[in-house]
Tab-separated table of C-alpha atoms in Angstrom:
chain	number	residue	atom	x	y	z
A	21	MET	CA	-1.730	111.563	-48.791
A	22	PHE	CA	-3.303	114.666	-50.432
A	23	ARG	CA	-3.364	112.979	-53.869
A	24	LEU	CA	-5.137	110.009	-52.406
A	25	ALA	CA	-7.678	112.049	-50.372
A	26	ALA	CA	-8.268	114.287	-53.394
A	27	ALA	CA	-8.955	111.266	-55.725
A	28	SER	CA	-11.308	109.922	-53.117
A	29	MET	CA	-13.142	113.262	-52.841
A	30	ALA	CA	-13.374	113.610	-56.698
A	31	GLY	CA	-15.210	110.253	-56.867
A	32	THR	CA	-17.500	111.100	-53.902
A	33	ALA	CA	-18.316	114.384	-55.656
A	34	ILE	CA	-19.204	112.597	-58.807
A	35	GLU	CA	-21.253	109.999	-57.218
A	36	PHE	CA	-23.313	112.424	-54.987
A	37	TYR	CA	-23.586	114.673	-58.077
A	38	ASP	CA	-25.622	111.881	-59.605
A	39	PHE	CA	-27.731	111.544	-56.432
A	40	PHE	CA	-28.393	115.220	-56.047
A	41	ALA	CA	-29.197	115.735	-59.729
A	42	TYR	CA	-32.141	113.506	-59.229
A	43	GLY	CA	-33.313	115.332	-56.107
A	44	THR	CA	-33.369	118.700	-58.013
A	45	ALA	CA	-35.125	117.224	-60.864
A	46	ALA	CA	-37.767	115.678	-58.495
A	47	ALA	CA	-38.350	119.039	-56.920
A	48	LEU	CA	-38.732	120.908	-60.308
A	49	VAL	CA	-40.031	118.669	-63.125
A	50	LEU	CA	-40.361	114.888	-62.447
A	51	GLY	CA	-43.877	115.177	-60.993
A	52	ARG	CA	-45.159	116.664	-64.211
A	53	LEU	CA	-43.317	114.430	-66.534
A	54	PHE	CA	-43.792	110.982	-64.866
A	55	PHE	CA	-46.962	111.537	-62.854
A	56	PRO	CA	-49.044	113.925	-65.050
A	57	THR	CA	-52.451	112.369	-64.390
A	58	VAL	CA	-52.586	113.503	-60.749
A	59	SER	CA	-52.688	116.912	-59.095
A	60	PRO	CA	-49.435	118.947	-58.885
A	61	LEU	CA	-49.302	118.226	-55.076
A	62	VAL	CA	-49.620	114.499	-55.459
A	63	GLY	CA	-47.221	114.564	-58.360
A	64	THR	CA	-44.593	116.208	-56.266
A	65	LEU	CA	-45.225	113.681	-53.507
A	66	ALA	CA	-44.895	110.820	-56.049
A	67	ALA	CA	-41.669	112.346	-57.394
A	68	PHE	CA	-40.295	112.583	-53.888
A	69	GLY	CA	-41.409	109.026	-53.336
A	70	THR	CA	-39.097	107.862	-56.119
A	71	PHE	CA	-36.507	110.216	-54.506
A	72	GLY	CA	-36.946	108.356	-51.238
A	73	ILE	CA	-36.489	104.960	-52.884
A	74	GLY	CA	-32.860	105.834	-53.444
A	75	PHE	CA	-32.444	106.081	-49.623
A	76	VAL	CA	-34.227	102.787	-49.100
A	77	ALA	CA	-31.819	101.204	-51.534
A	78	ARG	CA	-28.773	102.722	-49.736
A	79	PRO	CA	-28.789	100.310	-46.749
A	80	VAL	CA	-29.030	97.457	-49.104
A	81	GLY	CA	-26.011	98.833	-51.017
A	82	SER	CA	-24.224	99.370	-47.737
A	83	VAL	CA	-24.601	95.582	-46.910
A	84	LEU	CA	-23.473	94.576	-50.325
A	85	PHE	CA	-20.482	96.899	-50.628
A	86	GLY	CA	-19.704	96.597	-46.995
A	87	HIS	CA	-19.212	92.886	-47.474
A	88	VAL	CA	-16.959	93.634	-50.408
A	89	GLY	CA	-14.977	96.300	-48.465
A	90	ASP	CA	-14.411	93.995	-45.451
A	91	ARG	CA	-13.704	90.791	-47.415
A	92	PHE	CA	-11.896	92.080	-50.463
A	93	GLY	CA	-10.698	95.598	-49.713
A	94	ARG	CA	-11.726	99.194	-49.673
A	95	ARG	CA	-10.562	99.953	-53.172
A	96	PRO	CA	-12.923	97.610	-55.043
A	97	VAL	CA	-15.812	99.261	-53.366
A	98	LEU	CA	-14.851	102.656	-54.789
A	99	LEU	CA	-14.695	101.355	-58.274
A	100	ALA	CA	-17.869	99.168	-58.230
A	101	SER	CA	-20.043	101.703	-56.506
A	102	LEU	CA	-19.054	104.501	-58.860
A	103	LEU	CA	-19.702	102.334	-61.961
A	104	LEU	CA	-23.147	101.270	-60.777
A	105	THR	CA	-24.261	104.856	-59.899
A	106	GLY	CA	-22.831	106.273	-63.141
A	107	VAL	CA	-24.671	103.756	-65.399
A	108	ALA	CA	-28.011	104.242	-63.487
A	109	THR	CA	-27.630	108.052	-63.784
A	110	LEU	CA	-26.996	107.967	-67.484
A	111	ALA	CA	-30.056	105.720	-67.879
A	112	ILE	CA	-32.293	108.085	-66.002
A	113	GLY	CA	-31.290	110.826	-68.491
A	114	CYS	CA	-32.499	108.560	-71.247
A	115	ALA	CA	-35.665	107.239	-69.652
A	116	PRO	CA	-38.897	107.775	-71.572
A	117	THR	CA	-41.567	109.838	-69.685
A	118	TYR	CA	-45.195	108.981	-69.085
A	119	GLY	CA	-46.315	110.532	-72.403
A	120	THR	CA	-44.144	107.910	-74.239
A	121	LEU	CA	-44.295	104.821	-72.053
A	122	GLY	CA	-47.331	105.290	-69.853
A	123	LEU	CA	-47.226	103.511	-66.524
A	124	GLY	CA	-44.017	101.807	-67.364
A	125	ALA	CA	-42.176	105.148	-67.202
A	126	PRO	CA	-42.524	105.768	-63.481
A	127	LEU	CA	-41.820	102.053	-62.810
A	128	LEU	CA	-38.587	102.287	-64.860
A	129	LEU	CA	-37.688	105.537	-63.063
A	130	LEU	CA	-38.215	103.785	-59.693
A	131	ALA	CA	-36.002	100.860	-60.797
A	132	LEU	CA	-33.126	103.216	-61.917
A	133	ARG	CA	-33.346	105.247	-58.757
A	134	PHE	CA	-33.002	102.073	-56.707
A	135	LEU	CA	-29.857	101.132	-58.622
A	136	GLN	CA	-28.514	104.618	-58.056
A	137	GLY	CA	-29.159	104.271	-54.405
A	138	LEU	CA	-27.374	100.929	-54.222
A	139	GLY	CA	-24.216	102.451	-55.641
A	140	VAL	CA	-24.266	105.476	-53.334
A	141	GLY	CA	-24.868	103.027	-50.333
A	142	GLY	CA	-21.365	101.835	-50.782
A	143	GLU	CA	-19.775	105.102	-51.782
A	144	TRP	CA	-19.368	106.986	-48.520
A	145	SER	CA	-17.746	104.163	-46.462
A	146	GLY	CA	-15.304	103.292	-49.139
A	147	ALA	CA	-14.190	106.798	-49.766
A	148	VAL	CA	-13.748	107.892	-46.089
A	149	LEU	CA	-12.041	104.566	-45.165
A	150	ILE	CA	-9.450	105.029	-48.005
A	151	ALA	CA	-8.708	108.442	-46.438
A	152	ALA	CA	-9.010	107.600	-42.745
A	153	GLU	CA	-7.053	104.334	-42.806
A	154	HIS	CA	-4.099	106.080	-44.625
A	155	ALA	CA	-4.160	109.225	-42.442
A	156	PRO	CA	-2.038	109.792	-39.251
A	157	ALA	CA	-4.058	109.296	-36.170
A	158	HIS	CA	-3.702	112.919	-34.900
A	159	ARG	CA	-5.098	114.336	-38.217
A	160	ARG	CA	-7.494	111.550	-39.183
A	161	ALA	CA	-10.660	113.744	-38.899
A	162	LEU	CA	-9.033	116.378	-41.031
A	163	TRP	CA	-8.068	113.934	-43.886
A	164	ALA	CA	-11.226	112.036	-43.764
A	165	SER	CA	-13.191	115.362	-44.103
A	166	ILE	CA	-11.727	115.775	-47.666
A	167	PRO	CA	-13.994	113.070	-49.230
A	168	GLN	CA	-16.678	114.545	-46.864
A	169	THR	CA	-16.601	117.740	-48.920
A	170	GLY	CA	-17.436	115.704	-52.075
A	171	PRO	CA	-21.205	115.783	-51.498
A	172	SER	CA	-21.082	119.555	-51.331
A	173	PHE	CA	-19.097	119.848	-54.566
A	174	GLY	CA	-21.504	117.296	-56.140
A	175	PHE	CA	-24.522	119.266	-55.158
A	176	LEU	CA	-22.953	122.549	-56.456
A	177	LEU	CA	-22.049	121.002	-59.754
A	178	ALA	CA	-25.611	119.372	-60.236
A	179	ASN	CA	-27.499	122.565	-59.284
A	180	GLY	CA	-25.003	124.831	-61.204
A	181	ILE	CA	-25.809	123.009	-64.368
A	182	THR	CA	-29.479	123.139	-63.612
A	183	LEU	CA	-29.241	126.784	-62.728
A	184	THR	CA	-27.379	127.393	-66.067
A	185	LEU	CA	-30.052	125.496	-68.011
A	186	SER	CA	-32.854	127.415	-66.123
A	187	VAL	CA	-31.387	130.750	-67.215
A	188	THR	CA	-30.626	129.800	-70.812
A	189	LEU	CA	-33.603	127.637	-71.749
A	190	THR	CA	-37.240	128.424	-71.802
A	191	ASP	CA	-39.623	126.514	-69.470
A	192	ALA	CA	-40.850	124.549	-72.435
A	193	GLN	CA	-37.271	123.601	-73.416
A	194	PHE	CA	-36.209	122.690	-69.946
A	195	LEU	CA	-39.307	120.501	-69.516
A	196	ALA	CA	-38.709	118.862	-72.955
A	197	TRP	CA	-35.115	117.922	-72.738
A	198	GLY	CA	-33.119	120.312	-70.503
A	199	TRP	CA	-33.719	118.426	-67.328
A	200	ARG	CA	-31.968	115.393	-69.025
A	201	VAL	CA	-28.666	117.206	-69.496
A	202	PRO	CA	-27.307	116.881	-65.792
A	203	PHE	CA	-27.863	113.081	-66.026
A	204	TRP	CA	-26.148	112.706	-69.281
A	205	PHE	CA	-23.180	114.813	-67.857
A	206	GLY	CA	-23.120	112.541	-64.813
A	207	GLY	CA	-22.400	109.484	-66.983
A	208	LEU	CA	-19.454	111.278	-68.444
A	209	LEU	CA	-18.187	112.345	-64.973
A	210	ALA	CA	-18.432	108.716	-63.793
A	211	ALA	CA	-16.068	107.598	-66.548
A	212	VAL	CA	-13.519	110.227	-65.382
A	213	GLY	CA	-13.956	109.197	-61.802
A	214	LEU	CA	-13.254	105.594	-62.591
A	215	LEU	CA	-9.995	106.575	-64.190
A	216	LEU	CA	-8.986	108.633	-61.170
A	217	ARG	CA	-9.903	105.849	-58.685
A	218	SER	CA	-8.146	103.073	-60.619
A	219	ARG	CA	-4.861	104.565	-59.479
A	220	LEU	CA	-5.631	104.336	-55.741
A	221	VAL	CA	-3.879	101.775	-53.558
A	222	GLU	CA	-5.333	99.641	-50.741
A	223	THR	CA	-5.259	100.843	-47.241
A	224	PRO	CA	-2.577	99.647	-44.739
A	225	VAL	CA	-5.326	98.583	-42.309
A	226	PHE	CA	-6.859	96.178	-44.725
A	227	ARG	CA	-3.521	94.887	-45.963
A	228	GLU	CA	-2.757	94.052	-42.340
A	229	LEU	CA	-6.138	92.210	-41.953
A	230	GLU	CA	-5.421	90.271	-45.130
A	231	ALA	CA	-1.887	89.291	-44.122
A	232	GLY	CA	-2.917	88.177	-40.648
A	233	ARG	CA	-5.938	86.291	-42.080
A	234	THR	CA	-8.288	88.140	-39.688
A	235	ARG	CA	-10.912	89.316	-42.117
A	236	ALA	CA	-14.500	88.739	-41.192
A	237	ALA	CA	-16.033	85.792	-42.959
A	238	LEU	CA	-19.528	87.211	-42.767
A	239	PRO	CA	-19.175	90.928	-41.794
A	240	LEU	CA	-22.951	91.590	-41.720
A	241	ALA	CA	-23.498	88.708	-39.239
A	242	GLU	CA	-20.744	90.028	-36.964
A	243	VAL	CA	-22.145	93.523	-37.048
A	244	VAL	CA	-25.659	92.293	-36.259
A	245	ARG	CA	-24.391	89.976	-33.550
A	246	GLY	CA	-21.916	92.196	-31.835
A	247	HIS	CA	-22.546	95.834	-32.924
A	248	TRP	CA	-26.282	96.179	-33.444
A	249	ARG	CA	-26.642	98.798	-30.687
A	250	LEU	CA	-23.837	100.866	-32.251
A	251	VAL	CA	-25.401	100.661	-35.629
A	252	LEU	CA	-28.756	101.846	-34.334
A	253	LEU	CA	-27.097	104.736	-32.337
A	254	THR	CA	-25.116	105.909	-35.320
A	255	ALA	CA	-28.139	105.771	-37.487
A	256	GLY	CA	-30.251	107.866	-35.056
A	257	ALA	CA	-27.389	110.252	-34.384
A	258	LEU	CA	-26.804	111.037	-38.094
A	259	SER	CA	-30.440	111.221	-39.121
A	260	PHE	CA	-30.783	114.902	-38.245
A	261	GLY	CA	-28.147	115.942	-40.650
A	262	TYR	CA	-29.949	114.255	-43.612
A	263	SER	CA	-33.232	115.880	-42.479
A	264	VAL	CA	-31.705	119.287	-42.352
A	265	PHE	CA	-29.733	118.851	-45.669
A	266	TYR	CA	-32.709	117.676	-47.708
A	267	THR	CA	-35.107	120.196	-46.133
A	268	VAL	CA	-32.838	122.927	-47.372
A	269	THR	CA	-31.761	121.492	-50.724
A	270	THR	CA	-34.847	119.635	-51.868
A	271	TRP	CA	-38.104	120.402	-50.051
A	272	SER	CA	-37.427	124.195	-49.696
A	273	LEU	CA	-36.745	124.355	-53.404
A	274	SER	CA	-40.190	122.860	-54.218
A	275	TYR	CA	-41.962	124.857	-51.514
A	276	GLY	CA	-40.416	128.175	-52.437
A	277	THR	CA	-41.098	127.866	-56.203
A	278	GLU	CA	-44.549	126.289	-55.997
A	279	ARG	CA	-46.172	127.627	-52.884
A	280	LEU	CA	-44.360	131.070	-52.401
A	281	GLY	CA	-43.760	131.943	-56.045
A	282	VAL	CA	-40.092	132.534	-55.620
A	283	ASP	CA	-38.222	132.433	-58.935
A	284	ARG	CA	-36.436	129.085	-59.511
A	285	THR	CA	-33.136	130.672	-60.224
A	286	VAL	CA	-33.282	132.749	-56.957
A	287	MET	CA	-34.135	129.673	-54.906
A	288	LEU	CA	-31.299	127.599	-56.476
A	289	GLY	CA	-28.833	130.429	-55.857
A	290	CYS	CA	-29.716	130.699	-52.236
A	291	VAL	CA	-29.495	126.912	-51.683
A	292	MET	CA	-26.205	126.660	-53.589
A	293	THR	CA	-24.621	129.467	-51.545
A	294	ALA	CA	-25.626	127.656	-48.242
A	295	VAL	CA	-24.203	124.372	-49.539
A	296	ALA	CA	-20.901	126.198	-50.527
A	297	ALA	CA	-20.618	127.577	-47.088
A	298	SER	CA	-21.130	124.183	-45.479
A	299	GLY	CA	-18.463	122.659	-47.869
A	300	ALA	CA	-15.944	125.261	-46.863
A	301	ALA	CA	-16.733	124.793	-43.251
A	302	THR	CA	-16.232	120.987	-43.341
A	303	PRO	CA	-12.458	120.814	-42.968
A	304	VAL	CA	-12.715	123.533	-40.184
A	305	ALA	CA	-15.065	121.440	-38.166
A	306	ALA	CA	-12.785	118.364	-38.836
A	307	PHE	CA	-9.824	120.260	-37.588
A	308	LEU	CA	-11.695	121.215	-34.413
A	309	GLY	CA	-12.680	117.560	-34.087
A	310	ASP	CA	-8.976	116.549	-34.093
A	311	ARG	CA	-8.266	119.098	-31.476
A	312	TYR	CA	-11.232	118.826	-29.093
A	313	GLY	CA	-12.858	115.445	-29.952
A	314	ARG	CA	-15.574	114.130	-32.359
A	315	ARG	CA	-18.386	113.953	-29.819
A	316	PRO	CA	-18.378	117.618	-28.607
A	317	LEU	CA	-18.597	118.796	-32.218
A	318	CYS	CA	-21.545	116.527	-32.895
A	319	LEU	CA	-23.359	117.672	-29.773
A	320	ALA	CA	-22.698	121.396	-30.681
A	321	GLY	CA	-24.076	120.834	-34.157
A	322	CYS	CA	-27.189	119.119	-32.963
A	323	THR	CA	-27.893	121.834	-30.505
A	324	ALA	CA	-27.471	124.588	-32.987
A	325	VAL	CA	-29.838	122.882	-35.511
A	326	ALA	CA	-32.548	122.248	-32.829
A	327	LEU	CA	-32.526	125.891	-31.857
A	328	TRP	CA	-32.620	127.030	-35.438
A	329	MET	CA	-35.474	125.095	-36.996
A	330	PHE	CA	-38.367	127.447	-36.083
A	331	PRO	CA	-36.378	130.579	-37.163
A	332	LEU	CA	-35.591	128.678	-40.408
A	333	VAL	CA	-39.249	128.106	-41.196
A	334	ALA	CA	-40.145	131.714	-40.322
A	335	LEU	CA	-37.504	133.084	-42.650
A	336	LEU	CA	-38.401	130.693	-45.353
A	337	ARG	CA	-41.994	131.791	-45.225
A	338	THR	CA	-41.092	135.414	-46.045
A	339	GLY	CA	-39.919	134.429	-49.557
A	340	ARG	CA	-37.342	137.279	-49.274
A	341	PRO	CA	-33.960	136.080	-50.791
A	342	PRO	CA	-31.654	137.703	-48.070
A	343	LEU	CA	-33.728	136.050	-45.302
A	344	LEU	CA	-33.885	132.706	-47.259
A	345	LEU	CA	-30.142	132.845	-47.525
A	346	LEU	CA	-29.654	133.542	-43.850
A	347	GLY	CA	-31.954	130.658	-42.826
A	348	PHE	CA	-30.209	128.209	-45.124
A	349	VAL	CA	-26.644	129.160	-44.271
A	350	VAL	CA	-27.052	128.860	-40.524
A	351	ALA	CA	-28.979	125.573	-40.836
A	352	MET	CA	-26.201	124.083	-43.069
A	353	LEU	CA	-23.412	125.287	-40.750
A	354	GLY	CA	-25.140	123.647	-37.830
A	355	PHE	CA	-25.435	120.426	-39.858
A	356	VAL	CA	-21.775	120.408	-40.918
A	357	THR	CA	-20.440	121.038	-37.489
A	358	ALA	CA	-21.445	117.495	-36.735
A	359	PHE	CA	-21.048	115.909	-40.154
A	360	GLY	CA	-17.588	117.391	-40.632
A	361	VAL	CA	-16.167	114.808	-38.192
A	362	ALA	CA	-18.351	111.917	-39.209
A	363	GLY	CA	-15.724	110.534	-41.685
A	364	ALA	CA	-13.404	109.810	-38.826
A	365	TYR	CA	-15.964	109.170	-36.085
A	366	LEU	CA	-17.981	106.373	-37.643
A	367	PRO	CA	-14.908	104.274	-38.751
A	368	GLU	CA	-13.338	104.687	-35.356
A	369	LEU	CA	-16.445	103.392	-33.565
A	370	PHE	CA	-16.142	99.949	-35.340
A	371	GLU	CA	-13.185	97.499	-35.268
A	372	ALA	CA	-11.289	97.225	-38.450
A	373	ARG	CA	-12.560	93.771	-39.537
A	374	VAL	CA	-16.184	94.906	-39.829
A	375	ARG	CA	-15.510	98.687	-40.199
A	376	CYS	CA	-16.664	99.055	-43.794
A	377	THR	CA	-19.984	97.266	-43.176
A	378	GLY	CA	-20.692	98.822	-39.695
A	379	ALA	CA	-19.975	102.383	-40.784
A	380	ALA	CA	-21.810	101.982	-44.067
A	381	VAL	CA	-24.967	100.488	-42.621
A	382	GLY	CA	-25.187	103.057	-39.783
A	383	TYR	CA	-24.619	105.889	-42.170
A	384	ASN	CA	-27.170	104.791	-44.750
A	385	LEU	CA	-29.851	103.873	-42.169
A	386	ALA	CA	-29.566	107.435	-41.152
A	387	GLY	CA	-30.355	108.328	-44.731
A	388	VAL	CA	-33.518	106.470	-44.677
A	389	LEU	CA	-34.652	107.954	-41.319
A	390	GLY	CA	-33.660	111.520	-42.351
A	391	GLY	CA	-33.353	111.709	-46.148
A	392	ALA	CA	-36.189	109.539	-47.511
A	393	VAL	CA	-38.894	110.530	-45.117
A	394	THR	CA	-38.145	114.287	-44.616
A	395	PRO	CA	-39.309	115.599	-48.100
A	396	LEU	CA	-42.476	113.579	-47.887
A	397	VAL	CA	-43.327	114.849	-44.378
A	398	ALA	CA	-42.386	118.354	-45.214
A	399	THR	CA	-44.420	118.421	-48.305
A	400	ALA	CA	-47.492	117.220	-46.498
A	401	ALA	CA	-46.932	119.553	-43.539
A	402	GLY	CA	-46.336	122.478	-45.948
A	403	ARG	CA	-49.893	122.384	-47.332
A	404	VAL	CA	-51.063	124.805	-44.654
A	405	GLU	CA	-51.916	128.357	-45.628
A	406	GLY	CA	-49.661	130.013	-43.067
A	407	PRO	CA	-46.015	129.228	-42.078
A	408	PRO	CA	-45.450	125.406	-42.078
A	409	TRP	CA	-44.686	125.039	-38.432
A	410	GLY	CA	-45.270	121.332	-38.646
A	411	VAL	CA	-41.936	121.093	-40.609
A	412	ALA	CA	-40.145	122.923	-37.763
A	413	VAL	CA	-41.661	120.563	-35.148
A	414	TYR	CA	-40.712	117.469	-37.231
A	415	LEU	CA	-37.156	118.665	-37.760
A	416	THR	CA	-36.667	119.690	-34.176
A	417	GLY	CA	-37.919	116.284	-33.016
A	418	VAL	CA	-35.540	114.419	-35.321
A	419	THR	CA	-32.644	116.599	-34.032
A	420	LEU	CA	-33.479	115.915	-30.415
A	421	LEU	CA	-33.502	112.177	-31.218
A	422	SER	CA	-29.996	112.584	-32.746
A	423	LEU	CA	-28.827	114.547	-29.791
A	424	GLY	CA	-29.869	111.743	-27.464
A	425	CYS	CA	-28.044	109.120	-29.555
A	426	PHE	CA	-24.850	111.184	-29.677
A	427	LEU	CA	-24.986	111.442	-25.838
A	428	LEU	CA	-24.875	107.631	-25.683
A	429	LEU	CA	-21.909	107.258	-27.994
A	430	PRO	CA	-18.290	107.359	-26.774
A	431	GLU	CA	-15.495	109.603	-27.685
A	432	THR	CA	-13.064	108.030	-30.245
A	433	ARG	CA	-10.194	110.482	-30.616
A	434	PRO	CA	-6.992	108.442	-30.746
A	435	ALA	CA	-4.628	108.537	-27.814
A	436	GLY	CA	-2.005	110.305	-29.757
A	437	ALA	CA	-4.164	113.255	-30.265
A	438	PRO	CA	-4.239	116.117	-27.720
A	439	ALA	CA	-6.628	114.228	-25.389
A	440	ALA	CA	-7.015	110.512	-24.646
A	441	THR	CA	-9.504	108.169	-26.246
A	442	ALA	CA	-12.561	107.598	-24.133
A	443	ALA	CA	-12.983	104.096	-22.701
A	444	GLY	CA	-15.176	101.855	-24.830
A	445	ALA	CA	-14.193	103.226	-28.213
A	446	ALA	CA	-12.951	100.718	-30.752
A	447	PRO	CA	-9.322	100.744	-31.648
A	448	ALA	CA	-8.419	102.477	-34.913
């Protein structure tokens, strides 16, 4: 079981590494390289716009790969999604800039980012289902949290490489070619990930569906017809996590370096420490989710984040590294309290025959609501001279929306766990 979960996590780390490498590049250099004819602020907004396209593509990818996962198995999803993301990431690293290709450069970047988002749209559901559907019921959240730590590892790897390049290269070298290195490395990692994932076996749950001929003919149609309310609730519930994560890891990086004058290396170091803390806390939250239920952890995480958004903005505005670090770490721990159990919670909400599609669509719609919009809103709200309280208002509002959605969702902890499953939850 550990080997299977670890291989799933490795692939998730690689695929989200590709996605995060783009977010860091968007915050630091893409505006200048691909949108040089506009002001720095508009260039940053345009770069974050291409960043957001990846999130728009993710629900499309979730439909595509969700169909594959529910019709043909969870394992093919892991292989195909990683291949697509890896090829797109390598191509971004080779893409010509505006100075070489003119208007065609940002258009090409947009297309490659869309393909990258398609691949990531199928990644999460395939990875967590491989772990969750093999895991014993009383430890499902814990085992499903292992691939959930992949995004943290991917982020640390992407930004660790960027940080190393920032220290060892001059600004001119980083702008000329250094920013491309993380994307090239991502292509190499994808090849390694494909080798690891080729050895995974299909889940017992899908094999049972296949043997009983009970697979959904049109998974998306069944989800829309019978589970649309559940999809909307899960999307709303998880949107706060995306908002918090990308505020800390993407927008704050841009705001700190451009508006506050904090050294790029210092900002990356603070952000990376906060992400490392959240990665370490993920299995702890999952263990508590197996013990006390998924829903209580989600409600606790939402509440903590809602209470912390105004202090986060105040600490960020100081520009002092210890206070930046405090703000980021507390925000990320609140986020992961809820997301640490999501790998088990979302699949348990949907019946097995449409589980891959339902969980993937809900998860990736949350990415559109929280991940695509947040850097744009935060960048616009951060134009004020004083503390950007508008960012805190926006984040608090998104979190309260998520809190309301979690209140409307049922508990799903299996009956074999320390407490019984709540009525209305779908069977595992």
